[in-house]
mmCIF file of C-alpha atoms in Angstrom:
data_model
loop_
_atom_site.group_PDB
_atom_site.id
_atom_site.type_symbol
_atom_site.label_atom_id
_atom_site.label_comp_id
_atom_site.label_asym_id
_atom_site.label_seq_id
_atom_site.Cartn_x
_atom_site.Cartn_y
_atom_site.Cartn_z
ATOM 1 C CA MET A 1 26.286 -14.056 -13.216
ATOM 2 C CA PHE A 2 24.427 -17.307 -12.406
ATOM 3 C CA GLY A 3 27.764 -19.083 -11.982
ATOM 4 C CA LEU A 4 28.918 -16.417 -9.533
ATOM 5 C CA ILE A 5 25.689 -16.698 -7.520
ATOM 6 C CA LEU A 6 25.889 -20.498 -7.520
ATOM 7 C CA SER A 7 29.509 -20.372 -6.349
ATOM 8 C CA LEU A 8 28.547 -18.021 -3.540
ATOM 9 C CA ILE A 9 25.695 -20.320 -2.444
ATOM 10 C CA ILE A 10 28.009 -23.342 -2.441
ATOM 11 C CA LEU A 11 30.650 -21.410 -0.478
ATOM 12 C CA LEU A 12 28.080 -20.388 2.122
ATOM 13 C CA SER A 13 26.803 -23.955 2.436
ATOM 14 C CA PHE A 14 30.340 -25.183 3.145
ATOM 15 C CA ASN A 15 30.629 -22.585 5.925
ATOM 16 C CA SER A 16 27.203 -23.275 7.450
ATOM 17 C CA GLU A 17 28.503 -25.641 10.125
ATOM 18 C CA LYS A 18 31.056 -23.077 11.259
ATOM 19 C CA ILE A 19 28.463 -20.304 11.477
ATOM 20 C CA LEU A 20 25.989 -22.527 13.315
ATOM 21 C CA SER A 21 28.662 -23.384 15.870
ATOM 22 C CA GLU A 22 28.967 -19.721 16.884
ATOM 23 C CA ASP A 23 26.536 -19.975 19.777
ATOM 24 C CA ILE A 24 24.722 -16.951 21.081
ATOM 25 C CA ASN A 25 24.795 -16.967 24.867
ATOM 26 C CA VAL A 26 21.184 -17.545 25.790
ATOM 27 C CA SER A 27 20.294 -20.001 28.525
ATOM 28 C CA PRO A 28 16.924 -21.807 28.412
ATOM 29 C CA LYS A 29 15.794 -20.425 31.772
ATOM 30 C CA ASP A 30 16.526 -16.747 31.292
ATOM 31 C CA ARG A 31 16.610 -16.655 27.510
ATOM 32 C CA TYR A 32 14.253 -13.713 27.222
ATOM 33 C CA ASN A 33 13.876 -10.416 28.988
ATOM 34 C CA MET A 34 10.242 -10.561 30.092
ATOM 35 C CA SER A 35 8.654 -7.126 30.070
ATOM 36 C CA SER A 36 4.996 -7.827 29.287
ATOM 37 C CA ASN A 37 3.812 -6.405 32.626
ATOM 38 C CA ILE A 38 5.257 -2.949 31.961
ATOM 39 C CA THR A 39 4.563 -2.762 28.224
ATOM 40 C CA LYS A 40 2.353 0.181 27.249
ATOM 41 C CA SER A 41 -0.014 0.371 24.326
ATOM 42 C CA GLU A 42 1.621 3.619 23.201
ATOM 43 C CA LYS A 43 4.934 1.822 22.641
ATOM 44 C CA VAL A 44 3.293 -0.330 19.997
ATOM 45 C CA MET A 45 1.953 2.786 18.286
ATOM 46 C CA LYS A 46 5.436 4.340 18.235
ATOM 47 C CA MET A 47 6.885 1.131 16.815
ATOM 48 C CA GLU A 48 4.191 1.138 14.130
ATOM 49 C CA GLN A 49 4.908 4.778 13.336
ATOM 50 C CA ARG A 50 8.584 3.975 12.892
ATOM 51 C CA LEU A 51 7.748 1.136 10.510
ATOM 52 C CA GLU A 52 5.312 3.339 8.641
ATOM 53 C CA LYS A 53 7.986 6.013 8.211
ATOM 54 C CA GLU A 54 10.340 3.449 6.644
ATOM 55 C CA PHE A 55 7.814 2.730 3.906
ATOM 56 C CA GLU A 56 6.782 6.364 3.488
ATOM 57 C CA ASP A 57 10.425 7.381 3.061
ATOM 58 C CA TYR A 58 10.906 4.604 0.515
ATOM 59 C CA PHE A 59 7.821 5.508 -1.538
ATOM 60 C CA ASP A 60 8.249 9.241 -0.870
ATOM 61 C CA ARG A 61 4.592 9.698 0.017
ATOM 62 C CA GLU A 62 2.238 9.597 2.974
ATOM 63 C CA ILE A 63 0.685 6.146 3.070
ATOM 64 C CA SER A 64 -1.620 6.095 6.068
ATOM 65 C CA GLU A 65 -3.225 8.495 8.504
ATOM 66 C CA VAL A 66 -4.220 5.691 10.894
ATOM 67 C CA SER A 67 -2.330 5.418 14.183
ATOM 68 C CA LYS A 68 -3.772 2.581 16.216
ATOM 69 C CA ALA A 69 -2.156 1.909 19.572
ATOM 70 C CA GLY A 70 -1.672 -1.587 20.939
ATOM 71 C CA ASN A 71 -5.027 -1.690 22.723
ATOM 72 C CA ASP A 72 -6.805 -0.504 19.565
ATOM 73 C CA ILE A 73 -5.163 -3.275 17.565
ATOM 74 C CA ALA A 74 -6.214 -5.832 20.175
ATOM 75 C CA GLN A 75 -9.829 -4.665 19.945
ATOM 76 C CA LYS A 76 -9.754 -4.791 16.143
ATOM 77 C CA LEU A 77 -8.444 -8.367 16.309
ATOM 78 C CA LEU A 78 -11.238 -9.242 18.732
ATOM 79 C CA GLU A 79 -13.790 -7.754 16.347
ATOM 80 C CA ILE A 80 -12.378 -9.766 13.451
ATOM 81 C CA SER A 81 -12.347 -12.914 15.562
ATOM 82 C CA GLN A 82 -16.000 -12.513 16.532
ATOM 83 C CA LYS A 83 -17.110 -11.908 12.947
ATOM 84 C CA SER A 84 -14.970 -14.506 11.191
ATOM 85 C CA ASN A 85 -14.604 -17.361 13.674
ATOM 86 C CA ILE A 86 -10.807 -17.257 13.383
ATOM 87 C CA ARG A 87 -8.250 -16.345 16.055
ATOM 88 C CA PRO A 88 -5.749 -13.875 14.556
ATOM 89 C CA ALA A 89 -2.694 -12.374 16.228
ATOM 90 C CA VAL A 90 -0.178 -9.745 15.141
ATOM 91 C CA PHE A 91 3.461 -10.675 15.677
ATOM 92 C CA TRP A 92 6.216 -8.074 15.316
ATOM 93 C CA ALA A 93 9.839 -9.206 15.018
ATOM 94 C CA ILE A 94 12.162 -6.202 14.854
ATOM 95 C CA PRO A 95 15.956 -6.681 14.794
ATOM 96 C CA GLU A 96 17.710 -3.988 16.820
ATOM 97 C CA SER A 97 21.466 -3.473 16.903
ATOM 98 C CA GLU A 98 21.936 -5.325 20.209
ATOM 99 C CA HIS A 99 18.773 -7.443 20.532
ATOM 100 C CA LEU A 100 15.723 -8.891 18.799
ATOM 101 C CA HIS A 101 12.511 -7.094 19.768
ATOM 102 C CA LEU A 102 9.366 -9.262 19.733
ATOM 103 C CA VAL A 103 5.792 -8.102 20.300
ATOM 104 C CA LEU A 104 2.594 -10.162 20.231
ATOM 105 C CA ILE A 105 -0.987 -8.908 20.334
ATOM 106 C CA SER A 106 -3.894 -11.354 20.551
ATOM 107 C CA PRO A 107 -7.618 -10.557 20.289
ATOM 108 C CA GLY A 108 -8.663 -8.339 23.187
ATOM 109 C CA LYS A 109 -5.359 -8.802 25.036
ATOM 110 C CA LYS A 110 -2.641 -6.398 26.128
ATOM 111 C CA PRO A 111 0.584 -6.406 24.096
ATOM 112 C CA LEU A 112 3.262 -8.865 25.177
ATOM 113 C CA VAL A 113 6.909 -7.927 24.686
ATOM 114 C CA GLN A 114 10.026 -10.062 24.849
ATOM 115 C CA ASP A 115 13.542 -8.947 24.011
ATOM 116 C CA ILE A 116 16.295 -11.426 23.234
ATOM 117 C CA ASP A 117 19.076 -9.265 24.582
ATOM 118 C CA SER A 118 22.070 -11.274 23.400
ATOM 119 C CA LEU A 119 20.863 -11.752 19.821
ATOM 120 C CA LYS A 120 22.479 -8.969 17.831
ATOM 121 C CA ARG A 121 21.090 -7.826 14.500
ATOM 122 C CA GLU A 122 24.273 -8.811 12.665
ATOM 123 C CA SER A 123 24.159 -12.399 13.934
ATOM 124 C CA LEU A 124 20.444 -12.799 13.213
ATOM 125 C CA ILE A 125 20.609 -11.406 9.694
ATOM 126 C CA ARG A 126 23.603 -13.598 8.904
ATOM 127 C CA LYS A 127 21.576 -16.684 9.887
ATOM 128 C CA VAL A 128 18.624 -15.506 7.804
ATOM 129 C CA LYS A 129 20.822 -15.043 4.735
ATOM 130 C CA LEU A 130 22.397 -18.434 5.268
ATOM 131 C CA PHE A 131 18.959 -20.026 5.621
ATOM 132 C CA ASN A 132 17.769 -18.410 2.387
ATOM 133 C CA ASN A 133 20.866 -19.634 0.585
ATOM 134 C CA GLU A 134 20.530 -23.137 2.003
ATOM 135 C CA ILE A 135 16.936 -23.675 0.863
ATOM 136 C CA THR A 136 17.728 -22.396 -2.641
ATOM 137 C CA ASN A 137 21.025 -24.249 -3.086
ATOM 138 C CA PRO A 138 20.589 -26.639 -6.064
ATOM 139 C CA GLN A 139 23.107 -29.059 -4.546
ATOM 140 C CA THR A 140 21.027 -29.544 -1.385
ATOM 141 C CA LEU A 141 17.580 -29.230 -2.948
ATOM 142 C CA PHE A 142 16.346 -32.658 -1.867
ATOM 143 C CA THR A 143 18.053 -32.759 1.521
ATOM 144 C CA ASP A 144 17.228 -31.442 4.966
ATOM 145 C CA SER A 145 20.453 -29.457 5.290
ATOM 146 C CA TYR A 146 18.361 -26.350 5.992
ATOM 147 C CA LEU A 147 16.617 -27.924 8.984
ATOM 148 C CA SER A 148 19.023 -26.886 11.743
ATOM 149 C CA LEU A 149 18.771 -23.268 10.605
ATOM 150 C CA ALA A 150 14.982 -23.500 10.352
ATOM 151 C CA GLN A 151 14.829 -24.774 13.920
ATOM 152 C CA GLN A 152 17.291 -22.191 15.247
ATOM 153 C CA LEU A 153 15.332 -19.318 13.724
ATOM 154 C CA TYR A 154 12.092 -20.794 15.069
ATOM 155 C CA GLN A 155 13.584 -20.879 18.560
ATOM 156 C CA TRP A 156 14.623 -17.252 18.354
ATOM 157 C CA ILE A 157 11.569 -15.756 16.683
ATOM 158 C CA VAL A 158 8.507 -17.906 17.413
ATOM 159 C CA GLU A 159 9.272 -19.976 20.497
ATOM 160 C CA PRO A 160 9.266 -17.018 22.929
ATOM 161 C CA PHE A 161 5.517 -16.650 22.350
ATOM 162 C CA GLU A 162 4.660 -20.259 21.542
ATOM 163 C CA ALA A 163 2.883 -20.861 24.858
ATOM 164 C CA ASN A 164 0.873 -17.645 24.420
ATOM 165 C CA LEU A 165 -0.162 -18.615 20.900
ATOM 166 C CA GLN A 166 -1.412 -21.957 22.149
ATOM 167 C CA GLU A 167 -3.115 -20.506 25.209
ATOM 168 C CA GLU A 168 -5.014 -17.983 23.076
ATOM 169 C CA LYS A 169 -5.850 -20.689 20.492
ATOM 170 C CA ILE A 170 -4.374 -18.538 17.734
ATOM 171 C CA ASP A 171 -4.765 -20.034 14.258
ATOM 172 C CA THR A 172 -3.723 -17.074 12.088
ATOM 173 C CA ILE A 173 -0.566 -14.979 12.525
ATOM 174 C CA LEU A 174 0.106 -11.653 10.816
ATOM 175 C CA PHE A 175 3.868 -11.165 10.871
ATOM 176 C CA CYS A 176 5.294 -7.666 10.765
ATOM 177 C CA LEU A 177 9.018 -8.041 10.160
ATOM 178 C CA GLY A 178 11.663 -5.392 10.567
ATOM 179 C CA ALA A 179 14.501 -4.631 8.174
ATOM 180 C CA GLY A 180 16.723 -7.676 7.728
ATOM 181 C CA LEU A 181 13.911 -10.181 8.269
ATOM 182 C CA ARG A 182 11.624 -9.261 5.382
ATOM 183 C CA THR A 183 13.172 -11.835 3.053
ATOM 184 C CA LEU A 184 12.803 -14.602 5.639
ATOM 185 C CA PRO A 185 10.536 -17.453 4.413
ATOM 186 C CA ILE A 186 8.670 -17.473 7.699
ATOM 187 C CA ALA A 187 6.492 -20.445 6.701
ATOM 188 C CA ALA A 188 9.585 -22.673 6.521
ATOM 189 C CA LEU A 189 10.584 -22.226 10.163
ATOM 190 C CA HIS A 190 10.471 -25.550 12.000
ATOM 191 C CA ASP A 191 9.735 -26.462 15.616
ATOM 192 C CA GLY A 192 11.398 -29.887 15.404
ATOM 193 C CA LYS A 193 8.191 -31.638 14.364
ATOM 194 C CA GLN A 194 6.315 -29.301 12.043
ATOM 195 C CA PHE A 195 6.826 -26.330 9.776
ATOM 196 C CA LEU A 196 5.213 -23.134 10.979
ATOM 197 C CA VAL A 197 2.825 -23.139 8.016
ATOM 198 C CA GLU A 198 1.504 -26.533 9.137
ATOM 199 C CA LYS A 199 0.429 -25.017 12.449
ATOM 200 C CA TYR A 200 -0.920 -21.607 11.471
ATOM 201 C CA SER A 201 -2.310 -19.602 8.592
ATOM 202 C CA LEU A 202 0.370 -17.000 7.893
ATOM 203 C CA ALA A 203 0.593 -13.545 6.379
ATOM 204 C CA ILE A 204 3.337 -10.931 6.211
ATOM 205 C CA ILE A 205 2.310 -7.285 6.527
ATOM 206 C CA PRO A 206 4.372 -4.064 6.417
ATOM 207 C CA ALA A 207 2.638 -2.704 9.557
ATOM 208 C CA PHE A 208 -0.825 -3.158 11.015
ATOM 209 C CA ASN A 209 -1.653 0.514 10.465
ATOM 210 C CA LEU A 210 -0.729 0.149 6.787
ATOM 211 C CA ILE A 211 -3.341 -2.493 5.995
ATOM 212 C CA ASP A 212 -7.110 -2.345 5.667
ATOM 213 C CA SER A 213 -8.134 -4.172 8.820
ATOM 214 C CA ASN A 214 -11.868 -3.976 8.167
ATOM 215 C CA TYR A 215 -13.347 -7.453 7.980
ATOM 216 C CA THR A 216 -15.062 -8.343 4.704
ATOM 217 C CA PRO A 217 -16.973 -11.651 4.645
ATOM 218 C CA ILE A 218 -16.164 -13.800 1.615
ATOM 219 C CA GLN A 219 -19.133 -16.165 1.756
ATOM 220 C CA LYS A 220 -20.880 -14.295 -1.065
ATOM 221 C CA ALA A 221 -17.744 -13.342 -2.978
ATOM 222 C CA ARG A 222 -17.517 -14.051 -6.694
ATOM 223 C CA ILE A 223 -14.373 -15.695 -8.047
ATOM 224 C CA LEU A 224 -12.574 -14.697 -11.227
ATOM 225 C CA ALA A 225 -10.193 -17.604 -11.904
ATOM 226 C CA MET A 226 -7.712 -17.375 -14.790
ATOM 227 C CA GLY A 227 -4.785 -19.433 -15.998
ATOM 228 C CA ALA A 228 -2.822 -20.818 -18.935
ATOM 229 C CA SER A 229 -1.827 -24.448 -19.450
ATOM 230 C CA GLU A 230 -0.582 -24.340 -23.074
ATOM 231 C CA PHE A 231 2.237 -22.196 -24.459
ATOM 232 C CA PRO A 232 3.760 -21.864 -27.955
ATOM 233 C CA THR A 233 7.394 -22.249 -26.860
ATOM 234 C CA GLN A 234 7.173 -23.587 -23.313
ATOM 235 C CA SER A 235 6.228 -26.900 -21.752
ATOM 236 C CA PRO A 236 2.529 -27.271 -20.920
ATOM 237 C CA LEU A 237 1.201 -27.006 -17.378
ATOM 238 C CA PRO A 238 -1.409 -29.784 -17.266
ATOM 239 C CA ALA A 239 -2.378 -29.106 -13.658
ATOM 240 C CA VAL A 240 -3.697 -25.605 -14.346
ATOM 241 C CA PRO A 241 -7.196 -26.693 -15.520
ATOM 242 C CA ILE A 242 -7.487 -28.947 -12.484
ATOM 243 C CA GLU A 243 -6.426 -26.138 -10.173
ATOM 244 C CA LEU A 244 -8.938 -23.757 -11.727
ATOM 245 C CA SER A 245 -11.738 -26.295 -11.512
ATOM 246 C CA THR A 246 -10.866 -26.919 -7.879
ATOM 247 C CA ILE A 247 -11.276 -23.240 -7.128
ATOM 248 C CA VAL A 248 -14.664 -22.924 -8.789
ATOM 249 C CA ASP A 249 -16.122 -26.278 -9.863
ATOM 250 C CA LYS A 250 -14.343 -29.616 -9.608
ATOM 251 C CA ASN A 251 -16.350 -31.076 -12.515
ATOM 252 C CA LEU A 252 -15.058 -28.550 -15.047
ATOM 253 C CA ILE A 253 -11.617 -29.579 -16.230
ATOM 254 C CA GLU A 254 -11.630 -29.196 -20.013
ATOM 255 C CA ASN A 255 -12.910 -26.440 -22.272
ATOM 256 C CA ILE A 256 -13.739 -24.084 -19.461
ATOM 257 C CA SER A 257 -14.102 -20.460 -20.393
ATOM 258 C CA THR A 258 -16.602 -17.871 -19.218
ATOM 259 C CA LYS A 259 -19.408 -19.749 -17.562
ATOM 260 C CA ASN A 260 -21.575 -18.798 -14.631
ATOM 261 C CA LEU A 261 -21.481 -21.602 -12.128
ATOM 262 C CA SER A 262 -24.438 -22.832 -10.129
ATOM 263 C CA ARG A 263 -22.440 -24.569 -7.435
ATOM 264 C CA GLY A 264 -19.169 -24.164 -5.611
ATOM 265 C CA TRP A 265 -17.723 -20.677 -5.573
ATOM 266 C CA PRO A 266 -19.806 -18.441 -7.857
ATOM 267 C CA GLY A 267 -17.788 -16.790 -10.576
ATOM 268 C CA LYS A 268 -16.148 -17.211 -13.962
ATOM 269 C CA LEU A 269 -13.231 -19.188 -15.368
ATOM 270 C CA PHE A 270 -10.825 -18.168 -18.109
ATOM 271 C CA LEU A 271 -8.390 -20.738 -19.530
ATOM 272 C CA ASN A 272 -5.717 -20.393 -22.232
ATOM 273 C CA GLN A 273 -7.031 -18.274 -25.148
ATOM 274 C CA ASP A 274 -9.981 -17.040 -23.136
ATOM 275 C CA PHE A 275 -7.482 -15.907 -20.513
ATOM 276 C CA THR A 276 -4.861 -14.362 -22.785
#
């Protein structure tokens, strides 16, 4: 099975140049269909309800009774921003059969919508699959062969709202991805200079109405840190004690077990036998 998968990855990598050469007709000037001025808050709610139904059908149960519209989401983001001193935004990227549907909501702002009309779902998903294969291909592990795909996907998905993200001083993006994009390693998208994860804190959510959006301060949170560095039949992981001590107390590297800490993050540490 592994040999079959590896052969498929290699085959796809050989065809990557051909697939990349199949340009999608989008000119820089009129690349996107701008519709932010006529976008209504209710449209966001309907989009959220559609996403919610996908997950409810999959799990065969009702998941959420919340139905926030776009303006409600914007106000919730503003509330979080005021309490936490961060600038979050929700970013929907929904592949439709004939276009890519993008929506951005910033704290206290009306929803912005941009549709890439000539980017069909089939073409986008093919690039996403190729990108996933390229970054996991053992033969290209230490190369930048994935970079052109990372930049292309960035241009399609993130660039349409890049100016808005900068203008609103957004530092945290909650991505809600439609079917076909949910396996996309969004952090690895590249703007030509930086990976997306170097510019923003990132999270992927199923839908905004499916998460608990109430802000909980973590300043007084207690940490329960656990890990294993020694194994009977596997190679040791010497960095685990260091990682644990970094989380709670940088001075505790060896023989850390259940100890209340007086500095750093308050909490307890469990290592090796104490953990298992």
